[in-house]
Short mmCIF file of C-alpha atoms in Angstrom, two decimals:
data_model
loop_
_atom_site.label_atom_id
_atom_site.label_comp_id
_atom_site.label_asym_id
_atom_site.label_seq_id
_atom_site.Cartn_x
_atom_site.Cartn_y
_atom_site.Cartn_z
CA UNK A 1 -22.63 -13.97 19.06
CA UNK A 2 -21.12 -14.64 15.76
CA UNK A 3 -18.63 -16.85 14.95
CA UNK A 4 -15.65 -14.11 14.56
CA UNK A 5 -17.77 -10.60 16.34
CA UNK A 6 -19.41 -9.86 19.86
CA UNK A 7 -21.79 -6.88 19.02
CA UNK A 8 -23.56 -5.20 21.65
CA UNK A 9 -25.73 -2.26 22.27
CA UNK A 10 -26.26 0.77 24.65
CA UNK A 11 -28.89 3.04 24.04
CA UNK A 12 -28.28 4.38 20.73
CA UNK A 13 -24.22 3.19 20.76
CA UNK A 14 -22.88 -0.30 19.18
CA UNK A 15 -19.77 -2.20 20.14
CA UNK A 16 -18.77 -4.12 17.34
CA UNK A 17 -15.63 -6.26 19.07
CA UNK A 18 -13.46 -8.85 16.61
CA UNK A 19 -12.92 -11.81 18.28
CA UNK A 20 -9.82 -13.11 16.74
CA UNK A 21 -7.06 -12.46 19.42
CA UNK A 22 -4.51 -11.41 19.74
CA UNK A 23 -3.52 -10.56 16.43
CA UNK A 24 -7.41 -10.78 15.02
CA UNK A 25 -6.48 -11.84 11.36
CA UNK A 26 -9.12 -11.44 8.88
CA UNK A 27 -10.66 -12.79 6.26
CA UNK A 28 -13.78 -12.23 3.85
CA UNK A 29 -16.33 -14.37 6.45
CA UNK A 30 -15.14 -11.89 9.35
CA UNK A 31 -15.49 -8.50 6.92
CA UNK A 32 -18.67 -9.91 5.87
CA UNK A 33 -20.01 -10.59 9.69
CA UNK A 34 -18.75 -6.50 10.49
CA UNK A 35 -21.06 -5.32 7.69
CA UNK A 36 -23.83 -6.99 8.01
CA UNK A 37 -23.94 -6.33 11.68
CA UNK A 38 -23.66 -2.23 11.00
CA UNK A 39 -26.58 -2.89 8.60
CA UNK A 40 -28.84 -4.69 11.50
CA UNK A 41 -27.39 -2.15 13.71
CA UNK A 42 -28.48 0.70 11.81
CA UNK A 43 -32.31 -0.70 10.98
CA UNK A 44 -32.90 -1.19 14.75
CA UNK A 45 -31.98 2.23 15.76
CA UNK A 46 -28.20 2.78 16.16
CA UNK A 47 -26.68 5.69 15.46
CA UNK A 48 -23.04 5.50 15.91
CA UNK A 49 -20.73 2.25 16.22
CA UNK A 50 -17.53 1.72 17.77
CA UNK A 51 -15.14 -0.57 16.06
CA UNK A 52 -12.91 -2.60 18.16
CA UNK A 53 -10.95 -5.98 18.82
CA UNK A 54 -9.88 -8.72 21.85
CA UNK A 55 -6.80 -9.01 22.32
CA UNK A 56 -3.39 -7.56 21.97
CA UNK A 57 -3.90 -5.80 18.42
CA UNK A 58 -6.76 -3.90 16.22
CA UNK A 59 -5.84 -6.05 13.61
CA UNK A 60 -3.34 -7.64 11.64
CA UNK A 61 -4.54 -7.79 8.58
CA UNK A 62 -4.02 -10.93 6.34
CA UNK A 63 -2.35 -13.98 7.93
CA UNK A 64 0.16 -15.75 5.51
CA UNK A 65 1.20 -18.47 8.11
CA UNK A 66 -1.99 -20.09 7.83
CA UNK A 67 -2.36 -20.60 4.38
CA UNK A 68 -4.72 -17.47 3.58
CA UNK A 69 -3.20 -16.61 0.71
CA UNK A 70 -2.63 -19.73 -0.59
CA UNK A 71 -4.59 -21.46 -3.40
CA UNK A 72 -6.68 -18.83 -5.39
CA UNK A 73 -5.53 -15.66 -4.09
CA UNK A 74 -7.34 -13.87 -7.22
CA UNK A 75 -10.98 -14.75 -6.38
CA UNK A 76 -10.72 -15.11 -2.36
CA UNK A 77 -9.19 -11.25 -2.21
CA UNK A 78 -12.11 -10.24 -5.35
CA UNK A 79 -14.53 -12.00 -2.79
CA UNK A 80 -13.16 -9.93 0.37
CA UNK A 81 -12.82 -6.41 -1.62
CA UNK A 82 -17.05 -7.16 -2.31
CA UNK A 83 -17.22 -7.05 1.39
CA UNK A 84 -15.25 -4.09 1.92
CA UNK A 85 -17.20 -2.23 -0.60
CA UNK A 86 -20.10 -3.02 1.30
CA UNK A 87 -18.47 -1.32 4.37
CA UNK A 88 -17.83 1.94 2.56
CA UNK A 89 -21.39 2.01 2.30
CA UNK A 90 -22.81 1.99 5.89
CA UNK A 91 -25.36 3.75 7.21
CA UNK A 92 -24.03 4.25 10.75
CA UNK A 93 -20.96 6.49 11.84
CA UNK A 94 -18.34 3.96 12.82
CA UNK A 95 -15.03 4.92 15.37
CA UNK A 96 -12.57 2.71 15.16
CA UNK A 97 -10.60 2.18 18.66
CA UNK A 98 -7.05 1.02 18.17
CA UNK A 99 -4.85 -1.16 20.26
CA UNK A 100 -1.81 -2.82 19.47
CA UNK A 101 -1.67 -2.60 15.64
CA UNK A 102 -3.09 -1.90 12.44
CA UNK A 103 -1.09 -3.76 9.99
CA UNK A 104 -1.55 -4.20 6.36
CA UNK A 105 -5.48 -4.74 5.50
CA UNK A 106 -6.16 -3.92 9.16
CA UNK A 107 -4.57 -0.26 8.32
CA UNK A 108 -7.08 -0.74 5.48
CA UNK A 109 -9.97 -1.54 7.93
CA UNK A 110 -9.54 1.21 10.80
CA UNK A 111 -9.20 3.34 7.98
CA UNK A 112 -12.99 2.54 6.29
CA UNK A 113 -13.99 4.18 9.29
CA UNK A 114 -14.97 7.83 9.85
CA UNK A 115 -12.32 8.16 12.63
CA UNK A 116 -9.60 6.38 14.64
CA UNK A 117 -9.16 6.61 18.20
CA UNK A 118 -5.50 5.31 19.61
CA UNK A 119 -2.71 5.34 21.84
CA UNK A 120 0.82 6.70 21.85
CA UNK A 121 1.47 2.58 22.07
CA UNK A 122 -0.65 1.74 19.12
CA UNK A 123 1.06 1.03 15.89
CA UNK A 124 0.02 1.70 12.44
CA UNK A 125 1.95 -0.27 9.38
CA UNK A 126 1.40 -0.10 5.62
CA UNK A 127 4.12 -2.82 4.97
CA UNK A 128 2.68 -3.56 1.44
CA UNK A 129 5.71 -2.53 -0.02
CA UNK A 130 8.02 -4.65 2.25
CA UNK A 131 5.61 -7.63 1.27
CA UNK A 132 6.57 -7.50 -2.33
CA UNK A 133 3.00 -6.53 -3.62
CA UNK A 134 0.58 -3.38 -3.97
CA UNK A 135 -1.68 -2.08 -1.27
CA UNK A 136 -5.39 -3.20 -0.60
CA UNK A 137 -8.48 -2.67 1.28
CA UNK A 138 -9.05 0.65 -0.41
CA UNK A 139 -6.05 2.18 0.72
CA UNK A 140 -5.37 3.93 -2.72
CA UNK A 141 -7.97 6.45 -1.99
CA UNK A 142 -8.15 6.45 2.14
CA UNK A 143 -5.15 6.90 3.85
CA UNK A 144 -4.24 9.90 1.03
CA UNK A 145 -7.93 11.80 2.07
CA UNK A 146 -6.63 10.96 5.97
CA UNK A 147 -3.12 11.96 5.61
CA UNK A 148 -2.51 14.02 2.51
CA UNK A 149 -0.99 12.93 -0.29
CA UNK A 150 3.14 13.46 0.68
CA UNK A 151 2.16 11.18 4.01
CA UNK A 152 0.78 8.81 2.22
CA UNK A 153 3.29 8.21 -0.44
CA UNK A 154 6.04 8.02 2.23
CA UNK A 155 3.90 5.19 4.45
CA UNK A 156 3.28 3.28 1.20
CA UNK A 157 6.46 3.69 -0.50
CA UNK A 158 8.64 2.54 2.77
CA UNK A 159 6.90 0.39 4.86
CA UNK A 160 7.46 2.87 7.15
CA UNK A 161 5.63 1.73 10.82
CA UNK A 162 4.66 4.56 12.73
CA UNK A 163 3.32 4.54 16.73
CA UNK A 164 -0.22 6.25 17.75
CA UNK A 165 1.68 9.63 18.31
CA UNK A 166 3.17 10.32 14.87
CA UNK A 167 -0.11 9.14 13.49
CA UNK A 168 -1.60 11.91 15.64
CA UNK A 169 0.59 14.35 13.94
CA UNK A 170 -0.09 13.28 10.62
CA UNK A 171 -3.74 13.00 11.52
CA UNK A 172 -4.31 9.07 10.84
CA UNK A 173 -5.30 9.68 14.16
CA UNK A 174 -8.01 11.26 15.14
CA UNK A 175 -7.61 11.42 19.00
CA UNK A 176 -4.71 10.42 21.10
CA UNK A 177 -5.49 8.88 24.75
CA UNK A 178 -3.62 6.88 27.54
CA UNK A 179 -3.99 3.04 26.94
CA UNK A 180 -6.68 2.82 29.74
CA UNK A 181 -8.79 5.48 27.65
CA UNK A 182 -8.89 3.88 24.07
CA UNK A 183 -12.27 2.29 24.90
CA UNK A 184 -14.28 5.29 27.20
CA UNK A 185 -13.07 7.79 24.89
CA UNK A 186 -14.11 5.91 21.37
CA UNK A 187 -17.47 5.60 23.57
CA UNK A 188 -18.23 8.96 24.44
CA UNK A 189 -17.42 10.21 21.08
CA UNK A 190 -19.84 7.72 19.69
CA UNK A 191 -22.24 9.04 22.40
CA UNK A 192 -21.74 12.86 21.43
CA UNK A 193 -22.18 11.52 17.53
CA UNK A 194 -25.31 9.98 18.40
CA UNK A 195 -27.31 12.35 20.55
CA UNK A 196 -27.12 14.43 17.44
CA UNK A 197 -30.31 14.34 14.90
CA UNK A 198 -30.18 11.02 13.23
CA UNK A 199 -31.62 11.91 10.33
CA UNK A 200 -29.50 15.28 9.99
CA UNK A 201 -26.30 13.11 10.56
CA UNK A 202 -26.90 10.09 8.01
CA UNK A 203 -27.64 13.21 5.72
CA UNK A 204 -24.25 14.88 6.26
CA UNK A 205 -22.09 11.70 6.75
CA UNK A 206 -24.00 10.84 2.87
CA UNK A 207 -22.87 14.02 1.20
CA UNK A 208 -19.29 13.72 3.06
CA UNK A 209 -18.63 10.14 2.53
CA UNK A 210 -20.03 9.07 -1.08
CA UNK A 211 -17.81 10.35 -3.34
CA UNK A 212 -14.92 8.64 -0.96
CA UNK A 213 -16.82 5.41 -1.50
CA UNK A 214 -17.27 5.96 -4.91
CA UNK A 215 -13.73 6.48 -5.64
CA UNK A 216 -12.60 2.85 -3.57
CA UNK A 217 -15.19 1.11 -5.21
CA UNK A 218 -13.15 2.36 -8.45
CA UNK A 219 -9.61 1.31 -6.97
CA UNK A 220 -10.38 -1.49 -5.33
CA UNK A 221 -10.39 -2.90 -8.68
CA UNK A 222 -7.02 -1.20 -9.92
CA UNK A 223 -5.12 -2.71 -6.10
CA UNK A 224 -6.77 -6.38 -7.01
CA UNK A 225 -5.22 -5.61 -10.58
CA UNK A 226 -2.05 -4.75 -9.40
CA UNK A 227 -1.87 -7.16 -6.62
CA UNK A 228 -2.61 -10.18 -9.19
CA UNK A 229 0.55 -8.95 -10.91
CA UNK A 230 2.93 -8.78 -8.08
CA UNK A 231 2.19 -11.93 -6.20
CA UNK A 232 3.74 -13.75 -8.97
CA UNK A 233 6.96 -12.19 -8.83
CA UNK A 234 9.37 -13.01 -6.92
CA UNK A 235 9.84 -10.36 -5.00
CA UNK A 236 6.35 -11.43 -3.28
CA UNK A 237 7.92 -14.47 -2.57
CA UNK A 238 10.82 -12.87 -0.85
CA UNK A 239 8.61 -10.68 0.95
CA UNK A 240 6.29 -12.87 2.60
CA UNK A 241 8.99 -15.43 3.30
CA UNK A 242 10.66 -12.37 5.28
CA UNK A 243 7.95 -11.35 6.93
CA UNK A 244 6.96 -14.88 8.30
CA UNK A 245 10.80 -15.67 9.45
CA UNK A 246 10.65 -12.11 10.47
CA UNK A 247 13.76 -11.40 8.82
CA UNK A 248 14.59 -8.54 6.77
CA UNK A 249 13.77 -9.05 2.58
CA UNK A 250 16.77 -8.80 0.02
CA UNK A 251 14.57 -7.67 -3.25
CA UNK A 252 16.11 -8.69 -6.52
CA UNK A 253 13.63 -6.36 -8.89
CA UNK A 254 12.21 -9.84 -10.68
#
């Protein structure tokens, strides 16, 4: 056991589990602990990996309350986009099961992986704009390739928050279950993924998924860019102080 992950294995199927309940924050140590695990994962045999979390929620993405994005917010997000990168390039087919909700960077995360399993009670929130700054985690390039362009501009531009079946209809969902499902049916896809030809698989997923990763590794650098920019404003201010008094923002354009 790590310090933020509980992996374990079943034949050729991984359980990667964030232990960070309920909400399961992150930061770059627990993005960092998720990739190198799918790289030991992969060298001892796994073939497909289910993504999942303790607790109430997927994840939460950043926590301001804390102080993570206090200080140097420049070179600890540079720091965390290195990891994500790194998780763009996996090996392993990874399903991502989601309770609760995907908020923010956690949007960011269950959207690295290949597919997303949910509820009609899980939520899914790209509240960037709300927060005063620009979108992260990659999300330039995935959620368009998930949703479609028109999708995502409405999610990103709004703040919209959307439950686990309009996500379904969008397709940010890939497969809508009762809340006593998420977990068996996120495994026995995994299952079905891996009884397939390794070798064949890691093959396709390559051709499929490269240019995808090629393309983040390109934004990534564009969101930190932009994201540098709008912290200072005060707007970002506004935002984050709304969102932690869970009140609703009054933007002033400055």
């Amino acid at each position: 056991m790590t310090r933020n992950i509980t992996v374990s294995t079943d034949d050729h199927v991984a359980v990667i589990e964030i232990n960070r309940p309920p909400a399961n924050y992150f930061d770059r140590q627990l993005i960092c602990e998720i990739v190198d695990a799918t790289g030991e994962l992969h060298a001892h045999g796994t073939r497909a990996i289910v993504l999942c979390s303790e607790g109430k929620h997927f994840c939460a993405g950043a926590n301001f309350a804390d102080g993570e994005m206090e200080g140097d917010r420049s070179r600890s997000s540079g720091l965390l986009y290195r990891e994500a990168i790194r998780l763009f390039d996996a090996k392993v087919p990874i399903i991502a099961a989601v309770q609760g909700s995907a908020v923010g960077g956690g949007l960011g995360l269950a959207c690295a992986a290949d597919f997303r399993v949910a509820t009609p009670s899980s939520r899914f929130h790209a509240n960037f704009s709300m927060l005063g700054f620009h979108q992260g985690f990659g999300l330039s390039e995935t959620l368009p390739a998930i949703v479609g362009a028109q999708h995502a501009m409405d999610l990103l531009y709004t703040s919209r928050r959307i439950d686990g079946q309009h996500a379904f209809e969008i397709g940010l969902v890939d497969r809508l279950v009762p809340d006593a499902e998420l977990r068996t049916e996120a495994l026995n896809w995994a299952a079905e993924i891996a009884a397939a030809a390794p070798l064949a698989v890691q093959s396709i997923r390559e051709t499929l998924r490269a240019p995808l990763a090629n393309r983040v590794r390109v934004v990534l650098e564009r969101e930190l860019d932009q994201q540098q920019k709008l912290w200072a404003t005060n707007d970002s201010k506004i935002g984050i102080a709304a969102n932690l008094a869970r009140e609703k923002a009054v933007f002033t354009g400055h």
